[in-house]
Amino acid sequence: MNTKTATIIYWSATIFMSLWFGASGFFELTGNPIVWGITQQLGYPPHFIYILGVFKIAGIITLLIPNKFLRLKEWVFAGMFFDITFAFFSKISVLGFPATVDAIIAFTVLSAAYLMFRKLYPAHYAAVAPAAVS
């Protein structure tokens, strides 16, 4: 796969995830009754919903800044992964498998974005990887 293709896949997946998490974060911060109802039904407290909203918005801002904050973007990808994982298992245990379709889609798109991120910034990983121990 060439760099142009990887870049298109990366930005397409990143924009999709940014729209997804941006809408979710916005609804969490504005107290949308549907989002809040589902999140509370899953057992999460109100203060946690606000925290999720703040971190989702901050994360997508970080992801959308090109060629900057590469280490921080790693943390954003990790945070999104944990968010999706917790959503998946919370939904499967409380609401059943059909409620997890959104988490499966999000995980697939996030995985594509992350894999392309790793492909586009390999020098970043060489510079921050610990030295091999003989």
Short mmCIF file of C-alpha atoms in Angstrom, two decimals:
data_model
loop_
_atom_site.label_atom_id
_atom_site.label_comp_id
_atom_site.label_asym_id
_atom_site.label_seq_id
_atom_site.Cartn_x
_atom_site.Cartn_y
_atom_site.Cartn_z
CA MET A 1 0.00 0.00 0.00
CA ASN A 2 1.42 3.37 -0.94
CA THR A 3 1.54 6.49 1.23
CA LYS A 4 -1.26 8.24 -0.65
CA THR A 5 -3.67 5.35 -0.06
CA ALA A 6 -2.66 5.11 3.60
CA THR A 7 -3.19 8.86 3.99
CA ILE A 8 -6.67 8.69 2.45
CA ILE A 9 -7.67 5.76 4.66
CA TYR A 10 -6.18 7.45 7.75
CA TRP A 11 -7.95 10.76 7.24
CA SER A 12 -11.24 9.15 6.19
CA ALA A 13 -11.28 6.94 9.28
CA THR A 14 -10.06 9.76 11.54
CA ILE A 15 -12.74 12.16 10.31
CA PHE A 16 -15.41 9.47 10.75
CA MET A 17 -14.24 8.78 14.31
CA SER A 18 -14.02 12.51 15.03
CA LEU A 19 -17.60 13.01 13.90
CA TRP A 20 -18.71 9.99 15.93
CA PHE A 21 -16.87 10.95 19.12
CA GLY A 22 -17.53 14.65 18.58
CA ALA A 23 -21.28 14.12 18.42
CA SER A 24 -21.14 11.81 21.42
CA GLY A 25 -19.03 14.28 23.42
CA PHE A 26 -21.31 17.16 22.49
CA PHE A 27 -24.41 15.21 23.55
CA GLU A 28 -22.76 14.21 26.82
CA LEU A 29 -21.80 17.80 27.63
CA THR A 30 -25.20 19.24 26.69
CA GLY A 31 -27.18 16.66 28.66
CA ASN A 32 -28.93 15.04 25.69
CA PRO A 33 -31.64 12.88 27.32
CA ILE A 34 -31.17 9.93 24.95
CA VAL A 35 -27.40 9.71 25.44
CA TRP A 36 -27.64 10.35 29.15
CA GLY A 37 -30.47 7.82 29.54
CA ILE A 38 -28.52 5.04 27.84
CA THR A 39 -25.29 5.86 29.68
CA GLN A 40 -27.04 5.90 33.05
CA GLN A 41 -28.91 2.71 32.17
CA LEU A 42 -25.49 1.12 31.66
CA GLY A 43 -24.64 2.13 35.23
CA TYR A 44 -22.36 5.13 34.76
CA PRO A 45 -22.77 8.12 37.13
CA PRO A 46 -23.55 11.66 35.87
CA HIS A 47 -20.12 13.11 36.67
CA PHE A 48 -18.51 10.41 34.53
CA ILE A 49 -20.67 11.40 31.55
CA TYR A 50 -19.34 14.96 31.69
CA ILE A 51 -15.76 13.73 31.96
CA LEU A 52 -16.28 11.53 28.89
CA GLY A 53 -17.61 14.51 26.96
CA VAL A 54 -14.65 16.73 27.81
CA PHE A 55 -12.07 14.09 26.92
CA LYS A 56 -13.82 13.14 23.67
CA ILE A 57 -13.85 16.74 22.46
CA ALA A 58 -10.21 17.28 23.50
CA GLY A 59 -9.23 14.03 21.80
CA ILE A 60 -10.80 14.82 18.47
CA ILE A 61 -9.21 18.26 18.44
CA THR A 62 -5.85 16.55 18.94
CA LEU A 63 -6.49 14.00 16.19
CA LEU A 64 -7.50 16.63 13.66
CA ILE A 65 -4.27 18.65 13.94
CA PRO A 66 -2.07 17.27 11.15
CA ASN A 67 1.51 16.11 11.83
CA LYS A 68 1.60 17.37 15.43
CA PHE A 69 1.28 15.84 18.89
CA LEU A 70 2.03 12.30 17.68
CA ARG A 71 2.60 10.93 21.18
CA LEU A 72 -0.62 12.55 22.40
CA LYS A 73 -2.47 11.06 19.43
CA GLU A 74 -1.33 7.63 20.66
CA TRP A 75 -3.04 8.40 23.95
CA VAL A 76 -6.19 9.53 22.14
CA PHE A 77 -6.30 6.29 20.17
CA ALA A 78 -5.86 4.35 23.41
CA GLY A 79 -8.62 6.34 25.10
CA MET A 80 -10.97 5.73 22.19
CA PHE A 81 -10.13 2.04 22.29
CA PHE A 82 -10.96 1.88 26.02
CA ASP A 83 -14.16 3.88 25.52
CA ILE A 84 -15.35 1.54 22.78
CA THR A 85 -14.33 -1.56 24.74
CA PHE A 86 -16.17 -0.44 27.87
CA ALA A 87 -19.21 0.54 25.80
CA PHE A 88 -19.21 -2.85 24.10
CA PHE A 89 -19.05 -4.87 27.30
CA SER A 90 -21.47 -2.60 29.17
CA LYS A 91 -24.00 -2.83 26.36
CA ILE A 92 -23.64 -6.58 25.89
CA SER A 93 -24.17 -7.22 29.61
CA VAL A 94 -27.07 -4.79 30.11
CA LEU A 95 -28.78 -4.36 26.72
CA GLY A 96 -27.75 -7.49 24.81
CA PHE A 97 -25.70 -8.17 21.70
CA PRO A 98 -27.81 -6.18 19.18
CA ALA A 99 -26.96 -2.97 21.08
CA THR A 100 -23.25 -3.50 20.39
CA VAL A 101 -23.36 -2.98 16.62
CA ASP A 102 -22.22 0.64 16.96
CA ALA A 103 -19.25 -0.39 19.11
CA ILE A 104 -18.21 -3.04 16.58
CA ILE A 105 -18.35 -0.51 13.73
CA ALA A 106 -16.44 2.07 15.79
CA PHE A 107 -13.77 -0.47 16.74
CA THR A 108 -13.30 -1.47 13.09
CA VAL A 109 -12.95 2.12 11.88
CA LEU A 110 -10.70 3.05 14.81
CA SER A 111 -8.46 0.07 14.07
CA ALA A 112 -8.11 1.18 10.43
CA ALA A 113 -7.24 4.73 11.51
CA TYR A 114 -4.66 3.51 14.01
CA LEU A 115 -3.02 1.06 11.62
CA MET A 116 -2.68 3.78 8.99
CA PHE A 117 -1.35 6.18 11.64
CA ARG A 118 1.38 3.65 12.43
CA LYS A 119 2.12 3.24 8.72
CA LEU A 120 2.34 7.01 8.12
CA TYR A 121 4.54 7.80 11.13
CA PRO A 122 7.03 4.91 11.44
CA ALA A 123 9.92 7.25 12.28
CA HIS A 124 7.99 8.44 15.33
CA TYR A 125 8.03 4.90 16.70
CA ALA A 126 11.70 4.34 16.00
CA ALA A 127 12.54 7.54 17.90
CA VAL A 128 10.47 6.73 20.98
CA ALA A 129 10.94 2.96 21.18
CA PRO A 130 13.19 1.80 24.01
CA ALA A 131 16.56 0.40 23.02
CA ALA A 132 16.74 -3.36 22.72
CA VAL A 133 18.43 -5.12 25.59
CA SER A 134 21.06 -7.66 24.58
#
